[in-house]
PDB file of C-alpha atoms in Angstrom:
ATOM      1  CA  MET A 190      -0.488  -8.526   5.093  1.00 75.00           C
ATOM      2  CA  GLY A 191      -4.109  -7.955   5.581  1.00 90.00           C
ATOM      3  CA  ALA A 192      -6.168  -4.918   5.850  1.00 93.00           C
ATOM      4  CA  ALA A 193      -4.918  -3.694   8.602  1.00 94.00           C
ATOM      5  CA  GLU A 194      -1.169  -3.636   8.392  1.00 95.00           C
ATOM      6  CA  ASN A 195      -1.417  -2.053   4.743  1.00 96.00           C
ATOM      7  CA  ALA A 196      -3.639   1.022   6.087  1.00 96.00           C
ATOM      8  CA  GLU A 197      -0.440   1.058   8.623  1.00 96.00           C
ATOM      9  CA  LEU A 198       2.278   1.400   5.587  1.00 97.00           C
ATOM     10  CA  VAL A 199       0.154   3.943   3.635  1.00 97.00           C
ATOM     11  CA  ARG A 200      -0.307   5.427   6.656  1.00 97.00           C
ATOM     12  CA  ARG A 201       3.963   5.806   7.395  1.00 97.00           C
ATOM     13  CA  GLY A 202       4.139   6.799   3.830  1.00 97.00           C
ATOM     14  CA  TYR A 203       2.040  10.001   3.811  1.00 97.00           C
ATOM     15  CA  GLU A 204       4.155  10.424   6.792  1.00 97.00           C
ATOM     16  CA  ALA A 205       7.374  10.250   5.265  1.00 97.00           C
ATOM     17  CA  PHE A 206       6.322  12.337   2.378  1.00 96.00           C
ATOM     18  CA  ASN A 207       5.195  15.263   4.223  1.00 96.00           C
ATOM     19  CA  THR A 208       8.304  15.511   6.373  1.00 94.00           C
ATOM     20  CA  GLY A 209      10.286  15.172   2.628  1.00 91.00           C
ATOM     21  CA  ASP A 210      11.411  11.366   4.489  1.00 94.00           C
ATOM     22  CA  LEU A 211      12.138  10.115   0.780  1.00 91.00           C
ATOM     23  CA  ALA A 212      14.787   7.788   2.269  1.00 94.00           C
ATOM     24  CA  THR A 213      11.380   6.362   4.825  1.00 96.00           C
ATOM     25  CA  LEU A 214       9.190   6.537   2.397  1.00 96.00           C
ATOM     26  CA  GLY A 215      11.723   4.579  -0.856  1.00 96.00           C
ATOM     27  CA  GLU A 216      11.533   1.511   1.425  1.00 97.00           C
ATOM     28  CA  LEU A 217       7.896   1.422   1.087  1.00 98.00           C
ATOM     29  CA  PHE A 218       7.800   0.968  -2.524  1.00 98.00           C
ATOM     30  CA  ALA A 219       8.745  -2.564  -4.437  1.00 98.00           C
ATOM     31  CA  GLU A 220      11.841  -1.746  -7.039  1.00 98.00           C
ATOM     32  CA  ASP A 221       9.695  -2.190  -9.650  1.00 98.00           C
ATOM     33  CA  ALA A 222       7.095  -0.288  -8.416  1.00 99.00           C
ATOM     34  CA  VAL A 223       4.376   2.089 -10.933  1.00 99.00           C
ATOM     35  CA  TRP A 224       3.070   5.501  -9.841  1.00 98.00           C
ATOM     36  CA  HIS A 225       0.390   7.292 -12.518  1.00 98.00           C
ATOM     37  CA  ALA A 226       0.380  10.720 -12.095  1.00 95.00           C
ATOM     38  CA  ALA A 227      -2.962  12.180 -13.078  1.00 92.00           C
ATOM     39  CA  GLY A 228      -3.796  15.136 -15.546  1.00 91.00           C
ATOM     40  CA  SER A 229      -2.562  15.796 -18.494  1.00 92.00           C
ATOM     41  CA  GLY A 230       0.168  18.759 -17.195  1.00 90.00           C
ATOM     42  CA  VAL A 231       3.998  18.920 -16.738  1.00 91.00           C
ATOM     43  CA  LEU A 232       4.093  16.136 -14.129  1.00 93.00           C
ATOM     44  CA  SER A 233       1.331  14.193 -14.990  1.00 95.00           C
ATOM     45  CA  GLY A 234       1.780  10.620 -16.424  1.00 96.00           C
ATOM     46  CA  LYS A 235       2.814   6.990 -15.868  1.00 98.00           C
ATOM     47  CA  LYS A 236       6.395   6.699 -13.672  1.00 98.00           C
ATOM     48  CA  GLU A 237       8.429   3.327 -13.789  1.00 99.00           C
ATOM     49  CA  GLY A 238      10.096   1.782 -10.619  1.00 98.00           C
ATOM     50  CA  ARG A 239      10.699   3.440  -7.361  1.00 98.00           C
ATOM     51  CA  GLU A 240      13.330   5.735  -8.463  1.00 98.00           C
ATOM     52  CA  ALA A 241      11.421   7.576 -10.848  1.00 98.00           C
ATOM     53  CA  ILE A 242       8.995   7.467  -8.399  1.00 98.00           C
ATOM     54  CA  LEU A 243      10.772   9.481  -6.103  1.00 97.00           C
ATOM     55  CA  ALA A 244      11.798  11.761  -8.373  1.00 96.00           C
ATOM     56  CA  TYR A 245       8.583  12.713  -9.028  1.00 96.00           C
ATOM     57  CA  PHE A 246       7.584  13.630  -5.540  1.00 96.00           C
ATOM     58  CA  GLY A 247      10.785  15.553  -4.968  1.00 94.00           C
ATOM     59  CA  GLU A 248       9.773  17.629  -8.337  1.00 94.00           C
ATOM     60  CA  LEU A 249       6.553  17.925  -6.609  1.00 94.00           C
ATOM     61  CA  GLY A 250       8.450  19.279  -3.583  1.00 93.00           C
ATOM     62  CA  SER A 251      10.459  21.273  -5.627  1.00 93.00           C
ATOM     63  CA  ARG A 252       8.219  23.373  -7.785  1.00 94.00           C
ATOM     64  CA  SER A 253       6.003  24.324  -4.457  1.00 95.00           C
ATOM     65  CA  GLN A 254       9.126  25.421  -2.436  1.00 93.00           C
ATOM     66  CA  GLY A 255       8.490  22.682  -0.334  1.00 93.00           C
ATOM     67  CA  SER A 256       4.784  23.294   0.709  1.00 95.00           C
ATOM     68  CA  PHE A 257       2.952  20.840  -0.731  1.00 95.00           C
ATOM     69  CA  GLN A 258       1.199  18.776   1.621  1.00 96.00           C
ATOM     70  CA  ALA A 259      -1.051  15.608   1.373  1.00 97.00           C
ATOM     71  CA  ASN A 260      -3.217  16.132   4.009  1.00 97.00           C
ATOM     72  CA  VAL A 261      -4.867  12.498   4.911  1.00 97.00           C
ATOM     73  CA  GLN A 262      -8.763  12.659   5.987  1.00 98.00           C
ATOM     74  CA  ASP A 263      -9.195   8.916   6.262  1.00 98.00           C
ATOM     75  CA  ILE A 264      -6.758   5.203   4.885  1.00 98.00           C
ATOM     76  CA  VAL A 265      -9.844   2.956   3.900  1.00 96.00           C
ATOM     77  CA  GLY A 266      -7.255  -0.265   3.832  1.00 88.00           C
ATOM     78  CA  GLY A 267      -7.786  -3.694   1.864  1.00 91.00           C
ATOM     79  CA  GLU A 268      -6.362  -7.364   1.617  1.00 91.00           C
ATOM     80  CA  ASN A 269      -4.493  -6.358  -2.111  1.00 93.00           C
ATOM     81  CA  HIS A 270      -5.976  -2.362  -2.084  1.00 96.00           C
ATOM     82  CA  THR A 271      -5.491   0.591   0.210  1.00 97.00           C
ATOM     83  CA  VAL A 272      -7.099   4.156  -0.465  1.00 98.00           C
ATOM     84  CA  GLY A 273      -5.461   6.880   0.924  1.00 98.00           C
ATOM     85  CA  ILE A 274      -8.599  10.368   0.855  1.00 98.00           C
ATOM     86  CA  GLN A 275      -6.540  14.020   1.317  1.00 98.00           C
ATOM     87  CA  GLN A 276      -6.938  17.085   0.676  1.00 98.00           C
ATOM     88  CA  SER A 277      -3.908  17.996  -1.129  1.00 96.00           C
ATOM     89  CA  HIS A 278      -2.085  22.168  -0.786  1.00 96.00           C
ATOM     90  CA  ALA A 279       0.446  24.016  -2.002  1.00 96.00           C
ATOM     91  CA  GLU A 280       1.111  27.150  -2.998  1.00 94.00           C
ATOM     92  CA  ASN A 281       3.792  28.314  -5.367  1.00 91.00           C
ATOM     93  CA  ASN A 282       4.426  31.785  -7.762  1.00 89.00           C
ATOM     94  CA  GLY A 283       1.333  33.646  -6.111  1.00 92.00           C
ATOM     95  CA  LYS A 284      -0.560  30.242  -6.948  1.00 94.00           C
ATOM     96  CA  THR A 285      -2.714  27.897  -4.405  1.00 95.00           C
ATOM     97  CA  LEU A 286      -3.440  24.426  -4.728  1.00 95.00           C
ATOM     98  CA  ASP A 287      -6.287  22.886  -2.551  1.00 96.00           C
ATOM     99  CA  VAL A 288      -8.019  19.817  -3.856  1.00 96.00           C
ATOM    100  CA  ALA A 289      -9.831  16.888  -2.591  1.00 97.00           C
ATOM    101  CA  SER A 290      -7.936  13.809  -3.937  1.00 96.00           C
ATOM    102  CA  ALA A 291      -7.468  10.205  -3.486  1.00 97.00           C
ATOM    103  CA  ILE A 292      -5.262   7.700  -4.107  1.00 98.00           C
ATOM    104  CA  VAL A 293      -5.127   4.054  -4.639  1.00 98.00           C
ATOM    105  CA  PHE A 294      -2.747   2.115  -3.589  1.00 98.00           C
ATOM    106  CA  VAL A 295      -1.614  -1.524  -4.785  1.00 98.00           C
ATOM    107  CA  LEU A 296      -0.050  -3.842  -2.138  1.00 97.00           C
ATOM    108  CA  ARG A 297       1.975  -6.945  -2.452  1.00 96.00           C
ATOM    109  CA  ASP A 298       4.115  -8.848  -0.180  1.00 94.00           C
ATOM    110  CA  GLY A 299       4.534  -5.355   2.301  1.00 95.00           C
ATOM    111  CA  LYS A 300       5.574  -3.072  -0.247  1.00 97.00           C
ATOM    112  CA  VAL A 301       3.389  -0.723  -2.471  1.00 98.00           C
ATOM    113  CA  VAL A 302       3.373  -1.880  -6.050  1.00 99.00           C
ATOM    114  CA  GLU A 303       1.542   0.934  -7.878  1.00 99.00           C
ATOM    115  CA  GLY A 304      -0.343   4.167  -7.021  1.00 98.00           C
ATOM    116  CA  ARG A 305      -3.117   5.581  -9.114  1.00 98.00           C
ATOM    117  CA  GLU A 306      -3.794   9.431  -8.233  1.00 97.00           C
ATOM    118  CA  PHE A 307      -7.410  10.871  -8.021  1.00 96.00           C
ATOM    119  CA  PHE A 308      -8.108  15.072  -8.125  1.00 94.00           C
ATOM    120  CA  GLU A 309     -11.509  16.452  -7.548  1.00 94.00           C
ATOM    121  CA  ASP A 310     -10.065  19.267 -10.058  1.00 92.00           C
ATOM    122  CA  THR A 311      -7.717  17.759 -12.613  1.00 92.00           C
ATOM    123  CA  ALA A 312      -7.452  20.642 -14.618  1.00 92.00           C
ATOM    124  CA  LYS A 313      -7.038  22.913 -11.612  1.00 90.00           C
ATOM    125  CA  ALA A 314      -4.160  20.820 -10.280  1.00 90.00           C
ATOM    126  CA  ASP A 315      -2.298  20.671 -13.998  1.00 90.00           C
ATOM    127  CA  GLU A 316      -2.482  24.464 -14.379  1.00 90.00           C
ATOM    128  CA  PHE A 317      -1.131  24.736 -11.185  1.00 91.00           C
ATOM    129  CA  TRP A 318       1.841  22.894 -11.730  1.00 89.00           C
ATOM    130  CA  THR A 319       2.600  24.767 -14.502  1.00 85.00           C
TER     131      THR A 319
END
Protein backbone atom coordinates (compact mmCIF):
# COMPACT_ATOMS: atom_id res chain seq x y z
CA MET A 1 0.00 0.00 0.00
CA GLY A 2 1.10 3.54 -0.65
CA ALA A 3 1.24 6.55 1.61
CA ALA A 4 -2.31 7.73 0.83
CA GLU A 5 -3.80 4.29 1.47
CA ASN A 6 -1.90 3.96 4.74
CA ALA A 7 -3.11 7.38 5.89
CA GLU A 8 -6.70 6.40 5.04
CA LEU A 9 -6.37 3.13 6.99
CA VAL A 10 -5.13 5.05 10.04
CA ARG A 11 -7.95 7.60 9.65
CA ARG A 12 -10.49 4.74 9.62
CA GLY A 13 -8.83 3.40 12.76
CA TYR A 14 -9.24 6.71 14.57
CA GLU A 15 -12.90 6.89 13.54
CA ALA A 16 -13.53 3.34 14.80
CA PHE A 17 -11.65 4.02 18.05
CA ASN A 18 -13.53 7.24 18.79
CA THR A 19 -16.92 5.61 18.20
CA GLY A 20 -16.08 2.47 20.19
CA ASP A 21 -16.27 0.25 17.09
CA LEU A 22 -13.77 -2.38 18.24
CA ALA A 23 -14.89 -4.85 15.55
CA THR A 24 -13.86 -2.52 12.73
CA LEU A 25 -10.75 -1.49 14.64
CA GLY A 26 -9.74 -5.12 15.05
CA GLU A 27 -9.93 -5.70 11.29
CA LEU A 28 -7.23 -3.06 10.78
CA PHE A 29 -4.65 -4.84 12.96
CA ALA A 30 -2.54 -7.86 12.08
CA GLU A 31 -3.15 -10.79 14.40
CA ASP A 32 0.42 -10.58 15.73
CA ALA A 33 0.53 -6.76 15.99
CA VAL A 34 2.39 -5.08 18.84
CA TRP A 35 1.42 -1.87 20.66
CA HIS A 36 3.75 0.17 22.86
CA ALA A 37 1.74 2.14 25.43
CA ALA A 38 3.79 5.12 26.61
CA GLY A 39 4.83 5.85 30.17
CA SER A 40 5.30 3.85 33.33
CA GLY A 41 1.75 3.82 34.67
CA VAL A 42 -0.75 1.02 35.18
CA LEU A 43 -1.71 0.88 31.49
CA SER A 44 1.79 1.34 30.08
CA GLY A 45 3.89 -1.30 28.41
CA LYS A 46 3.97 -3.63 25.45
CA LYS A 47 0.72 -5.21 24.26
CA GLU A 48 1.33 -8.27 22.09
CA GLY A 49 -1.32 -9.49 19.67
CA ARG A 50 -4.53 -7.99 18.30
CA GLU A 51 -6.65 -9.19 21.22
CA ALA A 52 -4.30 -7.64 23.80
CA ILE A 53 -4.31 -4.35 21.89
CA LEU A 54 -8.10 -4.29 21.68
CA ALA A 55 -8.32 -5.11 25.40
CA TYR A 56 -6.03 -2.14 26.10
CA PHE A 57 -8.23 0.15 24.00
CA GLY A 58 -11.27 -1.16 25.87
CA GLU A 59 -9.54 -0.40 29.17
CA LEU A 60 -8.95 3.20 28.07
CA GLY A 61 -12.68 3.47 27.47
CA SER A 62 -13.79 1.80 30.68
CA ARG A 63 -11.35 3.72 32.91
CA SER A 64 -12.61 7.01 31.44
CA GLN A 65 -16.30 6.04 31.50
CA GLY A 66 -16.23 6.22 27.70
CA SER A 67 -14.93 9.79 27.56
CA PHE A 68 -11.49 9.08 26.03
CA GLN A 69 -11.15 10.65 22.59
CA ALA A 70 -8.18 10.82 20.26
CA ASN A 71 -8.94 14.04 18.38
CA VAL A 72 -6.95 13.88 15.15
CA GLN A 73 -4.97 16.97 14.23
CA ASP A 74 -3.19 15.45 11.23
CA ILE A 75 -2.18 12.16 9.68
CA VAL A 76 1.10 11.97 7.80
CA GLY A 77 1.47 8.85 5.68
CA GLY A 78 4.49 7.05 4.35
CA GLU A 79 5.11 3.74 2.61
CA ASN A 80 5.80 1.86 5.87
CA HIS A 81 5.18 4.36 8.66
CA THR A 82 2.22 6.65 9.23
CA VAL A 83 2.00 9.17 12.07
CA GLY A 84 -1.23 10.24 13.73
CA ILE A 85 -0.97 13.57 15.54
CA GLN A 86 -3.74 13.96 18.08
CA GLN A 87 -5.04 15.72 21.15
CA SER A 88 -5.92 13.04 23.71
CA HIS A 89 -8.80 13.96 26.01
CA ALA A 90 -10.51 12.03 28.81
CA GLU A 91 -12.24 12.63 32.12
CA ASN A 92 -12.41 10.37 35.16
CA ASN A 93 -13.41 10.95 38.79
CA GLY A 94 -12.91 14.70 38.60
CA LYS A 95 -9.59 14.43 36.74
CA THR A 96 -9.05 15.62 33.19
CA LEU A 97 -6.47 14.44 30.68
CA ASP A 98 -5.80 16.84 27.82
CA VAL A 99 -2.41 16.28 26.18
CA ALA A 100 -0.94 16.42 22.71
CA SER A 101 0.26 13.06 21.52
CA ALA A 102 1.37 11.17 18.46
CA ILE A 103 1.25 7.56 17.42
CA VAL A 104 3.67 6.05 14.93
CA PHE A 105 1.98 3.23 13.05
CA VAL A 106 3.94 0.59 11.14
CA LEU A 107 1.85 -0.89 8.32
CA ARG A 108 2.37 -3.97 6.17
CA ASP A 109 0.03 -5.57 3.67
CA GLY A 110 -2.83 -3.25 4.59
CA LYS A 111 -2.67 -3.92 8.35
CA VAL A 112 -1.21 -2.17 11.38
CA VAL A 113 1.63 -4.36 12.67
CA GLU A 114 2.95 -1.96 15.31
CA GLY A 115 1.89 1.18 17.14
CA ARG A 116 4.04 3.35 19.37
CA GLU A 117 2.57 6.16 21.51
CA PHE A 118 4.31 9.44 22.36
CA PHE A 119 2.79 11.99 24.79
CA GLU A 120 3.83 15.61 25.35
CA ASP A 121 3.53 14.96 29.11
CA THR A 122 3.84 11.27 29.88
CA ALA A 123 3.84 11.86 33.66
CA LYS A 124 0.48 13.64 33.40
CA ALA A 125 -0.97 10.74 31.40
CA ASP A 126 0.42 8.20 33.90
CA GLU A 127 -1.11 10.12 36.82
CA PHE A 128 -4.49 10.35 35.11
CA TRP A 129 -4.80 6.57 34.66
CA THR A 130 -3.89 5.72 38.29
